[in-house]
Coordinates of C-alpha atoms in Angstrom, one line a residue:
X1 CA -23.1 22.6 -50.9
X2 CA -24.0 26.2 -51.6
X3 CA -23.2 28.1 -54.8
X4 CA -20.1 29.9 -53.4
X5 CA -18.5 26.6 -52.3
X6 CA -19.4 25.0 -55.6
X7 CA -17.9 27.8 -57.6
X8 CA -14.8 28.0 -55.5
X9 CA -14.3 24.2 -55.9
X10 CA -14.7 24.5 -59.7
X11 CA -12.1 27.3 -59.9
X12 CA -9.6 25.4 -57.7
X13 CA -10.2 22.1 -59.6
X14 CA -9.7 23.8 -63.0
X15 CA -6.5 25.6 -61.8
X16 CA -5.1 22.4 -60.4
X17 CA -5.7 20.7 -63.8
X18 CA -3.7 23.4 -65.5
X19 CA -0.7 23.4 -63.2
X20 CA 2.6 24.3 -64.9
X21 CA 5.6 23.3 -62.9
X22 CA 8.1 25.3 -65.0
X23 CA 6.1 28.5 -64.7
X24 CA 5.4 27.8 -61.0
X25 CA 9.1 28.0 -60.0
X26 CA 9.6 31.4 -61.7
X27 CA 6.4 32.9 -60.4
X28 CA 7.1 31.8 -56.8
X29 CA 10.7 33.2 -57.1
X30 CA 9.3 36.5 -58.4
X31 CA 7.1 36.8 -55.4
X32 CA 10.1 36.0 -53.1
X33 CA 8.6 32.6 -52.3
X34 CA 6.0 34.0 -50.1
X35 CA 3.1 32.2 -51.8
X36 CA 2.5 29.0 -53.7
X37 CA 1.5 29.1 -57.3
X38 CA -0.1 26.8 -59.8
X39 CA 2.1 28.3 -62.5
X40 CA -0.8 29.7 -64.6
X41 CA 0.1 32.9 -66.3
X42 CA -2.4 35.8 -66.4
X43 CA -3.8 35.4 -70.0
X44 CA -4.6 31.7 -69.4
X45 CA -5.9 32.3 -65.9
X46 CA -8.3 34.9 -67.2
X47 CA -9.5 32.6 -70.0
X48 CA -10.1 29.7 -67.6
X49 CA -12.0 31.9 -65.2
X50 CA -14.2 33.4 -67.9
X51 CA -15.1 29.9 -69.1
X52 CA -16.2 28.9 -65.6
X53 CA -18.2 32.1 -65.0
X54 CA -20.3 31.6 -68.1
X55 CA -22.2 29.0 -66.0
X56 CA -22.6 31.5 -63.1
X57 CA -24.3 34.5 -64.8
X58 CA -27.0 34.6 -62.1
X59 CA -24.5 34.9 -59.3
X60 CA -25.8 37.3 -56.6
X61 CA -23.4 39.9 -55.0
X62 CA -23.6 38.0 -51.7
X63 CA -22.5 34.8 -53.4
X64 CA -19.8 36.6 -55.3
X65 CA -18.3 38.1 -52.1
X66 CA -18.6 34.7 -50.3
X67 CA -16.8 33.0 -53.1
X68 CA -14.0 35.6 -53.1
X69 CA -13.5 35.1 -49.3
X70 CA -13.3 31.3 -49.8
X71 CA -10.7 31.7 -52.6
X72 CA -8.6 33.9 -50.3
X73 CA -8.3 30.9 -48.0
X74 CA -6.6 28.9 -50.7
X75 CA -2.8 28.6 -50.6
X76 CA -2.2 29.2 -54.3
X77 CA -1.9 32.9 -55.4
X78 CA -3.9 32.4 -58.6
X79 CA -7.0 31.9 -56.3
X80 CA -6.6 35.3 -54.8
X81 CA -6.3 36.8 -58.3
X82 CA -9.5 35.0 -59.3
X83 CA -11.2 36.3 -56.2
X84 CA -10.4 39.9 -57.0
X85 CA -11.4 39.4 -60.7
X86 CA -14.7 38.1 -59.4
X87 CA -15.3 41.1 -57.2
X88 CA -14.4 43.5 -60.0
X89 CA -17.2 41.9 -62.1
X90 CA -19.6 42.8 -59.3
X91 CA -18.3 46.2 -58.4
X92 CA -21.4 48.0 -59.7
X93 CA -23.5 46.0 -57.2
X94 CA -21.2 46.6 -54.2
X95 CA -23.1 47.7 -51.1
X96 CA -21.9 50.5 -48.9
X97 CA -20.6 48.0 -46.3
X98 CA -18.5 46.2 -48.8
X99 CA -15.5 48.4 -47.9
X100 CA -15.2 46.3 -44.8
X101 CA -14.7 43.2 -47.0
X102 CA -12.0 45.0 -49.0
X103 CA -10.2 45.9 -45.8
X104 CA -10.4 42.3 -44.7
X105 CA -8.8 41.2 -48.0
X106 CA -6.1 43.9 -47.6
X107 CA -5.2 42.2 -44.3
X108 CA -5.3 38.7 -45.8
X109 CA -2.2 37.1 -47.4
X110 CA -1.0 40.7 -47.9
X111 CA 1.6 41.7 -50.5
X112 CA 1.8 44.5 -53.1
X113 CA 0.2 42.5 -55.9
X114 CA -3.2 41.9 -54.3
X115 CA -3.1 45.1 -52.2
X116 CA -2.6 47.3 -55.2
X117 CA -5.5 45.7 -57.1
X118 CA -7.8 46.1 -54.1
X119 CA -6.7 49.7 -53.4
X120 CA -6.8 51.2 -56.9
X121 CA -9.5 49.1 -58.5
X122 CA -12.0 47.8 -56.0
X123 CA -11.6 50.7 -53.4
X124 CA -11.2 53.2 -56.2
X125 CA -14.5 52.2 -57.9
X126 CA -16.2 51.9 -54.5
X127 CA -15.4 55.5 -53.7
X128 CA -16.7 56.7 -57.1
X129 CA -20.0 54.9 -56.2
X130 CA -20.0 56.2 -52.6
X131 CA -18.0 59.5 -52.8
X132 CA -19.1 60.5 -49.3
X133 CA -17.0 57.6 -47.9
X134 CA -13.7 58.7 -49.5
X135 CA -12.6 61.2 -47.0
X136 CA -13.5 59.4 -43.7
X137 CA -12.2 56.0 -44.9
X138 CA -9.0 57.5 -46.3
X139 CA -8.4 59.5 -43.1
X140 CA -9.0 56.4 -41.0
X141 CA -6.9 54.1 -43.0
X142 CA -3.8 56.4 -43.3
X143 CA -3.5 56.1 -39.5
X144 CA -3.8 52.3 -39.5
X145 CA -1.2 50.3 -37.7
X146 CA -1.1 48.0 -40.8
X147 CA 1.4 48.9 -43.5
X148 CA -0.9 47.7 -46.3
X149 CA -3.9 49.6 -45.2
X150 CA -1.8 52.7 -45.0
X151 CA -0.5 52.0 -48.5
X152 CA -4.0 51.6 -49.7
X153 CA -5.0 55.0 -48.4
X154 CA -2.5 56.5 -50.8
X155 CA -3.8 54.6 -53.8
X156 CA -7.6 55.0 -53.6
X157 CA -7.6 57.9 -56.1
X158 CA -4.9 56.5 -58.4
X159 CA -7.2 56.4 -61.4
X160 CA -9.4 59.4 -60.5
X161 CA -7.7 61.9 -62.8
X162 CA -9.8 65.1 -62.8
X163 CA -12.0 63.7 -60.1
X164 CA -9.1 63.5 -57.7
X165 CA -9.7 65.2 -54.3
X166 CA -6.4 67.0 -54.4
X167 CA -6.6 68.3 -50.8
X168 CA -7.1 64.8 -49.4
X169 CA -4.3 63.3 -51.6
X170 CA -1.8 65.8 -50.4
X171 CA -3.0 65.6 -46.7
X172 CA -2.6 61.8 -46.8
X173 CA 0.9 62.2 -48.2
X174 CA 1.7 64.7 -45.5
X175 CA 0.7 62.1 -42.9
X176 CA 2.9 59.3 -44.4
X177 CA 5.8 61.1 -46.1
X178 CA 8.3 60.7 -43.3
X179 CA 7.9 56.9 -43.0
X180 CA 11.1 55.0 -43.8
X181 CA 9.1 52.1 -45.4
X182 CA 9.7 51.2 -49.1
X183 CA 6.1 50.4 -49.9
X184 CA 4.9 53.7 -48.5
X185 CA 7.6 55.7 -50.1
X186 CA 6.9 54.0 -53.5
X187 CA 3.1 54.5 -53.1
X188 CA 3.6 58.2 -52.5
X189 CA 5.7 58.5 -55.6
X190 CA 3.2 56.5 -57.6
X191 CA 0.3 58.6 -56.5
X192 CA 2.1 61.8 -57.2
X193 CA 3.3 60.6 -60.6
X194 CA -0.3 59.6 -61.7
X195 CA -1.8 62.9 -60.5
X196 CA 1.0 64.9 -62.3
X197 CA -0.5 63.6 -65.6
X198 CA -3.7 65.5 -64.6
X199 CA -2.3 68.5 -62.8
X200 CA 1.4 68.9 -63.3
X201 CA 1.7 72.3 -61.6
X202 CA 0.0 71.1 -58.4
X203 CA 2.5 68.3 -58.0
X204 CA 5.4 70.5 -58.8
X205 CA 4.2 73.1 -56.3
X206 CA 3.6 70.4 -53.7
X207 CA 7.1 68.9 -54.1
X208 CA 8.7 72.4 -54.1
X209 CA 7.2 73.1 -50.7
X210 CA 7.2 69.7 -49.1
X211 CA 10.1 67.6 -48.1
X212 CA 9.4 64.0 -49.2
X213 CA 11.8 61.1 -49.0
X214 CA 14.1 60.8 -52.0
X215 CA 12.4 57.7 -53.5
X216 CA 9.0 59.4 -53.3
X217 CA 10.3 62.5 -54.9
X218 CA 12.1 60.7 -57.6
X219 CA 9.1 58.6 -58.5
X220 CA 6.7 61.5 -58.2
X221 CA 8.7 63.6 -60.7
X222 CA 9.5 60.8 -63.2
X223 CA 6.7 61.5 -65.7
X224 CA 7.2 65.2 -65.5
X225 CA 11.0 64.8 -66.2
X226 CA 10.3 62.5 -69.1
X227 CA 8.0 65.2 -70.6
X228 CA 10.6 67.9 -70.0
X229 CA 8.4 69.8 -67.5
X230 CA 11.0 69.7 -64.7
X231 CA 14.7 69.5 -64.8
X232 CA 15.6 68.9 -61.2

């Protein structure tokens, strides 16, 4: 048995031993019963994972990626969360080809919880490390036939602040703004709202000259309204 299989088994075994039936029902209901849960809440899950990883300090990036892929095969959602936490710990060592792994995970057991972590955290940090990849990948992904890949293309720069490629952000919204899909409309609003904290006037100007769907517009202006910067 290799290191990835061993680590995956240890994580699964530990989570199984901390199953909480009362929490499980509520967590599964919150996620619309799309996934099974052990019922381990985030603080406890992080603590359990940290204890396990103390024994795997010499993990290579290849082993880390393989372990994450194995964890994504597990039925319980906490395993996917552990996989993403594992990848985040190795993000500084991500190779240029790792974006293909992130896309594979976007397409696996897809729902907003894992997709948003992959898009804004893993992909976001990847594009900071490989800035030349941001435009071609975003342009490719925003035309994907897969909803979650398109959503991801809107969220790559969510935490970029002053480093945001404004032109790319607005072009990507232009491509997707007419979709009548809740998760796309919401992502557009989220992306605009976050960028408004860095460049309020750019977002105001964009929404003044661009017809977005009501949800996107409402979400995009929420922070600005709370700050009294817009009154519409």
